[in-house]
Every structure is written in C-alpha cells, then in structure tokens.
C-alpha cells in the first residue's frame, strides 16, 4: 500500500463541506453511498476528491477500518461525502476469485479489529469470512458518504499541480489530492499474450513461453491455469486432479496451489525461478512443506508444449533439468499477500 501525503485531515469532515452541483446521467461513479437517506445531493463528477482508494481488498479495508473508527457513529452527518472515493471491482480473497477454502494465517493476525483485538483461533482464517470482513469496512465507509466506483483503472498520473488523475476502464477520469494504492505486492502477469502485447511486467518477470501452435488447445482444454483458475476448478471438479501430476510455477503464491493439489491427491512438482517460498516458515500446512523439501527445483526458463497424446511437455532450462511430461501446469499469475487485493 502506498499513501500520499496524509489522511489525518479526514478526521472531522462533515457533509456540509462537500461541493454539490447539478450533474447529468453520465457522471463518474454514481455510488450507492450517494443515495443515503436524506443525502441525495448530486456531486460534480469532475470535482477534486481529497483521497481516492484504488483496490477493494484487505489493505484498503484495514485503512478504512481506522478512518471509519474516527467518525461519530451517532451523527447524521456524512463525513466522507464528496471527499472520499473507492475504486475497484472485487476483493482478491472473495471465493468467486480465489475459490473457497482458507488463508494461510490465523484470524487474530489478519482479521479486522473492532473495540478489541480478534479472538485467538488456532485454525486458519476462512477465505469467505475474511473477504466479508473487508467488504464490511468498505460498505461502512459508503454509509459515511464515500463514493464507490465499481470499475478497474488503466492509469494514475501525477499532474503539474501535484494532484493525481486516475483513468478508469470506461475512459472517465477521477481527480484526487491523494491516492492510496491497495492493488497488490507485485505485478499481474499472464502467459497468453504474444510478444507484441505483453505488459512491461510480463516482459520483465515472466519466464514462461508457450509454443504458438499449442496455445489455443492448451487454453481451451484448461491444462494451463493461473492460480485463481486452478483454485476455482478444484472447487468445481476436485476429482479431475486426483492421481495426476501437476507442476506449480511460482514460490509464495504457489503455496496455495501446492497445498490444494496435495489435498486432492495429486503428485506435485514445484518450480521456482529464484526465490524459495519463504512464507512457509511457521505454517500449519500439511502438504506444501513436504513439497518444498522434496519436490522443489529452480528453473531459469520454462517452455510449454503439447504432446501428441494431449499431455503437457515442460522444457526447463536450468542445471540438471530437461524435458518432462506433466498433466497440468499452474502458473503464478500474480504475486499475492495479505497486504493487497486483486489479480488479473
């Protein structure tokens, strides 16, 4: 998360501070929060917001929890009205994105705080429950007057006057004095783009290539999956993976896939580029630690093709490795941690 410069000034805003002007049906981000009882004043879509949050996952929710708690819960004022905007489509931890299951952290470490710290629970946090807690903080901010825009963004630009201009996927823009980025700890990458349309992150970080003549078949058959696709597929048809050999590419975000593959009765081969899965330290997982000890190997490059029998052939370039045949590849489409939302 990155915060520019200070949010302390949000401590005592009231609804009467907001600039209200007539606007048409094309205004940016007509939010549910603007329909709060008794506060249906139209807002200028081109106004300069005080702060805009990009991302609707845990990092945004943790900060909003703090800001929400500073407000008078018994006041009929809307302290965030016209001042605060929240942009984002879906929390990365929602089951519709990452699938069902748990997060590899206990509740007392990652749950939202209320009047007191979360209760101790030795079990790992349920993914849906954790995501619902994030949503609750964003909805709470909306009830305090924050504007909610359910879109993605394409760019953030710093203007000559020191303010920021955020371009939405729709082409509309949002101007803001401050921007809080809660969009992830690393770049989002995909293996499906060709050399002409890869993002800068994909050009710099991706070490996976797929044979051009096999791309369509591998994608249509669902044999090469990103992490979220695999977790959803494992929820929908867990029997599909039992007894299969699965290669997982990526260290820390790969932990979830390795653990799930083990639970499904698959044989796992774990490929990493340079970094070992450091987030395994001190965990309570059953399968991933053993895979890290016995099935982990480093590869500089990874080439994917399809054999005549339909199985995946992986050609790994690193000392002591060569071509191998596998059933399924799961690649790390994003670098994931609890300080960030969203994926592809």
Coordinates of C-alpha atoms in Angstrom, one line a residue:
X1 CA 0.0 0.0 0.0
X2 CA 1.2 3.5 -0.8
X3 CA -0.2 6.6 0.9
X4 CA 0.3 10.1 -0.3
X5 CA 0.8 12.5 1.9
X6 CA -1.5 12.4 5.0
X7 CA -5.1 11.2 5.7
X8 CA -5.3 12.9 9.1
X9 CA -7.4 15.7 7.7
X10 CA -10.3 13.3 7.2
X11 CA -10.9 13.3 10.9
X12 CA -13.6 15.9 11.0
X13 CA -15.2 16.4 7.6
X14 CA -18.9 17.0 7.5
X15 CA -21.4 16.7 4.7
X16 CA -21.8 20.4 4.5
X17 CA -18.2 20.7 3.4
X18 CA -18.9 18.9 0.1
X19 CA -19.3 20.8 -3.1
X20 CA -22.6 19.9 -4.6
X21 CA -23.6 20.9 -8.2
X22 CA -26.0 19.6 -10.8
X23 CA -24.7 16.8 -13.0
X24 CA -26.1 14.6 -15.7
X25 CA -26.5 10.8 -16.0
X26 CA -23.0 10.4 -17.4
X27 CA -21.3 11.5 -14.1
X28 CA -18.5 9.3 -13.0
X29 CA -19.2 6.8 -10.2
X30 CA -22.8 7.5 -9.1
X31 CA -22.4 5.4 -6.0
X32 CA -24.9 3.7 -3.7
X33 CA -23.5 5.7 -0.9
X34 CA -24.9 8.8 -2.6
X35 CA -28.4 7.5 -2.0
X36 CA -28.0 7.5 1.7
X37 CA -31.2 8.6 3.4
X38 CA -31.6 12.4 3.4
X39 CA -28.3 12.9 1.4
X40 CA -29.3 12.7 -2.2
X41 CA -27.4 15.8 -3.3
X42 CA -25.8 15.4 -6.8
X43 CA -22.0 15.7 -6.9
X44 CA -19.8 17.2 -9.6
X45 CA -18.1 14.2 -11.3
X46 CA -15.2 16.4 -12.1
X47 CA -14.6 17.6 -8.5
X48 CA -11.2 17.2 -6.8
X49 CA -11.5 14.5 -4.2
X50 CA -9.4 14.6 -1.1
X51 CA -8.5 10.9 -1.2
X52 CA -9.1 8.1 -3.6
X53 CA -8.6 4.4 -2.7
X54 CA -7.7 2.1 -5.5
X55 CA -8.4 -1.5 -4.7
X56 CA -11.1 -3.1 -2.5
X57 CA -9.2 -5.8 -0.7
X58 CA -7.6 -6.2 2.7
X59 CA -5.1 -3.3 2.6
X60 CA -7.8 -0.8 1.7
X61 CA -10.2 -2.3 4.3
X62 CA -7.5 -2.2 7.1
X63 CA -7.0 1.5 6.5
X64 CA -10.7 2.3 6.1
X65 CA -11.3 0.5 9.4
X66 CA -9.1 3.1 11.1
X67 CA -10.7 6.0 9.3
X68 CA -14.2 4.8 9.8
X69 CA -13.5 4.4 13.5
X70 CA -12.6 8.1 13.9
X71 CA -16.1 9.1 12.9
X72 CA -19.0 9.7 15.2
X73 CA -21.2 6.7 14.8
X74 CA -24.3 8.5 16.2
X75 CA -24.1 11.6 13.9
X76 CA -26.3 12.0 10.9
X77 CA -23.5 13.7 9.1
X78 CA -21.7 12.1 6.1
X79 CA -18.1 12.9 6.8
X80 CA -16.8 11.3 3.6
X81 CA -19.4 12.9 1.3
X82 CA -17.7 14.3 -1.8
X83 CA -14.3 13.8 -0.3
X84 CA -13.6 10.1 -0.5
X85 CA -13.8 7.7 -3.5
X86 CA -13.2 3.9 -3.5
X87 CA -12.4 2.3 -6.9
X88 CA -12.3 -1.4 -7.5
X89 CA -14.3 -4.4 -8.7
X90 CA -13.7 -7.4 -6.5
X91 CA -11.7 -8.5 -3.4
X92 CA -9.0 -11.0 -4.4
X93 CA -9.9 -13.1 -1.5
X94 CA -13.6 -13.5 -2.4
X95 CA -14.4 -17.1 -3.2
X96 CA -15.5 -16.1 -6.8
X97 CA -11.9 -15.1 -7.4
X98 CA -9.6 -17.4 -5.4
X99 CA -12.1 -20.2 -4.7
X100 CA -13.3 -21.5 -1.3
X101 CA -11.0 -22.6 1.5
X102 CA -8.8 -20.9 3.9
X103 CA -6.0 -18.3 4.1
X104 CA -2.7 -19.5 5.5
X105 CA -2.9 -17.2 8.5
X106 CA -4.8 -17.3 11.8
X107 CA -7.7 -15.0 12.5
X108 CA -6.0 -13.0 15.2
X109 CA -3.3 -12.0 12.7
X110 CA -5.4 -10.8 9.8
X111 CA -9.0 -10.2 11.0
X112 CA -10.4 -6.6 11.2
X113 CA -10.1 -5.0 14.7
X114 CA -13.2 -3.6 16.4
X115 CA -13.2 -2.4 20.0
X116 CA -10.8 -5.1 20.9
X117 CA -8.3 -7.5 19.2
X118 CA -9.7 -10.5 17.3
X119 CA -10.1 -13.6 19.4
X120 CA -7.4 -16.3 19.3
X121 CA -8.3 -19.2 17.0
X122 CA -5.7 -21.9 16.1
X123 CA -7.3 -22.6 12.8
X124 CA -6.6 -20.7 9.6
X125 CA -9.0 -17.9 8.5
X126 CA -11.8 -18.9 6.2
X127 CA -11.5 -17.1 2.9
X128 CA -15.1 -16.1 2.5
X129 CA -15.3 -14.8 6.1
X130 CA -12.2 -12.8 5.7
X131 CA -13.4 -11.3 2.4
X132 CA -16.8 -10.4 4.0
X133 CA -14.9 -8.5 6.7
X134 CA -13.1 -6.5 4.1
X135 CA -16.4 -5.8 2.3
X136 CA -18.0 -4.7 5.6
X137 CA -15.4 -1.9 6.1
X138 CA -15.9 -0.6 2.5
X139 CA -19.7 -0.7 3.0
X140 CA -19.3 1.2 6.3
X141 CA -17.3 3.9 4.5
X142 CA -20.0 4.1 1.9
X143 CA -22.6 4.7 4.6
X144 CA -20.4 7.5 5.8
X145 CA -20.7 9.1 2.4
X146 CA -17.8 7.6 0.4
X147 CA -18.3 7.3 -3.3
X148 CA -18.0 3.7 -4.6
X149 CA -16.9 3.1 -8.3
X150 CA -17.1 -0.5 -9.4
X151 CA -14.5 -0.3 -12.2
X152 CA -10.9 -1.1 -12.8
X153 CA -8.3 1.6 -13.7
X154 CA -5.9 1.9 -16.5
X155 CA -3.5 4.6 -15.2
X156 CA -2.6 7.0 -12.4
X157 CA -0.9 10.2 -13.5
X158 CA 0.6 13.0 -11.3
X159 CA -0.4 16.4 -12.6
X160 CA 1.7 19.6 -12.7
X161 CA -0.3 21.0 -9.7
X162 CA 0.7 17.9 -7.6
X163 CA -2.7 16.3 -7.7
X164 CA -3.5 12.9 -9.3
X165 CA -5.6 11.9 -12.3
X166 CA -6.9 8.4 -12.4
X167 CA -8.2 7.0 -15.7
X168 CA -11.0 4.3 -15.3
X169 CA -11.5 1.4 -17.6
X170 CA -14.6 3.2 -19.0
X171 CA -12.4 6.2 -20.1
X172 CA -13.7 8.5 -17.4
X173 CA -11.3 10.2 -15.1
X174 CA -11.2 10.9 -11.3
X175 CA -9.0 13.7 -9.9
X176 CA -7.7 13.4 -6.3
X177 CA -5.4 15.2 -4.0
X178 CA -4.2 11.9 -2.5
X179 CA -4.2 8.3 -3.8
X180 CA -4.0 5.1 -1.8
X181 CA -2.9 2.1 -3.8
X182 CA -4.1 -1.2 -2.4
X183 CA -3.5 -3.2 -5.6
X184 CA -1.1 -5.9 -4.7
X185 CA 2.5 -6.7 -3.8
X186 CA 3.7 -7.4 -7.3
X187 CA 2.8 -7.2 -11.0
X188 CA 0.0 -9.2 -12.6
X189 CA 1.1 -11.4 -15.5
X190 CA -0.4 -13.8 -18.0
X191 CA 1.3 -16.4 -20.2
X192 CA -1.3 -16.0 -23.0
X193 CA -0.1 -12.7 -24.5
X194 CA 2.2 -12.7 -27.6
X195 CA 5.4 -10.8 -27.7
X196 CA 3.7 -7.7 -29.3
X197 CA 1.2 -7.2 -26.5
X198 CA 2.9 -8.2 -23.3
X199 CA 2.8 -5.8 -20.4
X200 CA 6.1 -4.3 -19.1
X201 CA 5.8 -6.6 -16.1
X202 CA 5.3 -9.7 -18.3
X203 CA 8.4 -8.7 -20.4
X204 CA 10.5 -8.2 -17.2
X205 CA 9.3 -11.0 -15.0
X206 CA 7.7 -13.8 -16.9
X207 CA 10.0 -16.7 -17.8
X208 CA 7.3 -18.9 -19.3
X209 CA 6.7 -19.4 -23.0
X210 CA 4.1 -21.5 -24.8
X211 CA 4.5 -23.0 -28.2
X212 CA 2.4 -20.8 -30.5
X213 CA 0.9 -23.8 -32.3
X214 CA -0.4 -25.3 -29.0
X215 CA -1.7 -22.1 -27.3
X216 CA -5.3 -22.4 -28.4
X217 CA -5.6 -26.1 -27.4
X218 CA -3.9 -25.7 -24.0
X219 CA -6.1 -22.7 -23.1
X220 CA -9.3 -24.3 -24.3
X221 CA -8.6 -27.6 -22.5
X222 CA -7.8 -25.8 -19.3
X223 CA -4.5 -27.6 -19.0
X224 CA -2.5 -24.4 -18.2
X225 CA -4.2 -22.4 -15.4
X226 CA -3.3 -19.4 -13.4
X227 CA -3.6 -19.7 -9.6
X228 CA -7.2 -18.4 -9.3
X229 CA -8.4 -20.6 -12.2
X230 CA -7.0 -23.7 -10.5
X231 CA -8.5 -22.9 -7.1
X232 CA -11.9 -22.4 -8.7
X233 CA -11.5 -25.6 -10.8
X234 CA -10.5 -27.6 -7.7
X235 CA -13.7 -26.4 -6.1
X236 CA -15.9 -27.3 -9.0
X237 CA -14.4 -30.7 -10.0
X238 CA -11.9 -31.9 -7.4
X239 CA -11.9 -35.4 -8.9
X240 CA -10.3 -34.1 -12.1
X241 CA -6.9 -33.7 -10.4
X242 CA -6.7 -36.9 -8.3
X243 CA -3.7 -39.0 -9.2
X244 CA -2.5 -36.5 -11.8
X245 CA 1.0 -34.9 -11.9
X246 CA 0.7 -31.2 -11.5
X247 CA 3.6 -28.7 -12.0
X248 CA 3.2 -25.5 -10.0
X249 CA 5.3 -22.5 -11.0
X250 CA 5.9 -19.7 -8.5
X251 CA 7.0 -19.5 -4.9
X252 CA 4.8 -17.9 -2.3
X253 CA 1.6 -17.5 -4.3
X254 CA 2.2 -21.1 -5.3
X255 CA 1.8 -22.3 -1.7
X256 CA -2.0 -22.3 -2.0
X257 CA -1.9 -24.3 -5.2
X258 CA 0.6 -26.8 -3.9
X259 CA -1.4 -27.4 -0.7
X260 CA -4.6 -27.8 -2.6
X261 CA -3.1 -30.2 -5.1
X262 CA -1.8 -32.3 -2.2
X263 CA -5.3 -32.3 -0.7
X264 CA -6.7 -33.5 -4.0
X265 CA -4.3 -36.5 -4.2
X266 CA -2.2 -35.1 -7.0
X267 CA 1.6 -35.5 -7.3
X268 CA 3.2 -32.1 -7.3
X269 CA 6.4 -30.7 -8.8
X270 CA 7.2 -27.2 -7.6
X271 CA 9.1 -24.9 -10.0
X272 CA 10.5 -21.6 -8.8
X273 CA 12.7 -19.1 -10.6
X274 CA 15.0 -17.9 -7.8
X275 CA 13.1 -17.3 -4.5
X276 CA 12.1 -20.1 -2.3
X277 CA 8.6 -20.0 -0.7
X278 CA 9.6 -18.0 2.4
X279 CA 6.0 -17.7 3.6
X280 CA 6.0 -21.4 4.6
X281 CA 8.0 -20.6 7.7
X282 CA 6.0 -21.3 10.8
X283 CA 2.9 -22.6 9.0
X284 CA 0.5 -25.4 9.8
X285 CA 0.1 -26.7 6.3
X286 CA 0.2 -30.5 5.6
X287 CA 1.4 -30.9 2.0
X288 CA 3.3 -27.7 1.0
X289 CA 6.2 -28.1 3.4
X290 CA 6.9 -31.6 2.2
X291 CA 6.8 -30.5 -1.4
X292 CA 9.1 -27.6 -0.7
X293 CA 11.6 -30.1 0.8
X294 CA 11.3 -32.9 -1.8
X295 CA 9.7 -31.5 -5.0
X296 CA 11.1 -28.0 -5.4
X297 CA 13.5 -27.1 -8.1
X298 CA 14.7 -23.8 -9.6
X299 CA 14.4 -23.1 -13.3
X300 CA 15.6 -20.1 -15.3
X301 CA 13.1 -20.6 -18.1
X302 CA 10.1 -22.8 -18.8
X303 CA 8.8 -23.7 -22.2
X304 CA 5.4 -25.4 -22.6
X305 CA 4.2 -27.5 -25.5
X306 CA 1.6 -30.3 -26.0
X307 CA 2.5 -33.9 -26.8
X308 CA 0.5 -36.0 -29.4
X309 CA -1.2 -37.8 -26.5
X310 CA -2.5 -34.5 -25.2
X311 CA -0.3 -34.2 -22.1
X312 CA 1.8 -31.1 -21.4
X313 CA 5.6 -31.2 -22.1
X314 CA 7.6 -28.9 -20.0
X315 CA 11.1 -28.0 -21.1
X316 CA 13.0 -26.4 -18.2
X317 CA 16.3 -24.6 -18.6
X318 CA 18.4 -24.9 -15.5
X319 CA 21.4 -27.0 -14.4
X320 CA 20.4 -30.7 -14.3
X321 CA 16.9 -30.3 -15.8
X322 CA 15.5 -31.4 -19.1
X323 CA 12.1 -32.1 -20.7
X324 CA 9.4 -33.7 -18.7
X325 CA 5.8 -34.7 -19.3
X326 CA 3.1 -33.4 -17.0
X327 CA -0.7 -33.4 -16.7
X328 CA -1.4 -29.8 -15.7
X329 CA 0.6 -26.6 -15.1
X330 CA -0.4 -24.0 -12.6
X331 CA 1.5 -20.7 -13.0
X332 CA 1.7 -17.8 -10.7
X333 CA -0.4 -15.2 -12.4
X334 CA 0.2 -12.7 -9.6
X335 CA 2.3 -12.2 -6.5
X336 CA -0.1 -12.4 -3.6
X337 CA 0.0 -11.4 0.0
X338 CA -2.3 -10.1 2.7
X339 CA -1.3 -6.6 2.1
X340 CA -3.0 -6.4 -1.3
X341 CA -6.1 -7.1 -3.3
X342 CA -6.6 -8.2 -6.8
X343 CA -5.5 -10.3 -9.7
X344 CA -5.6 -10.3 -13.5

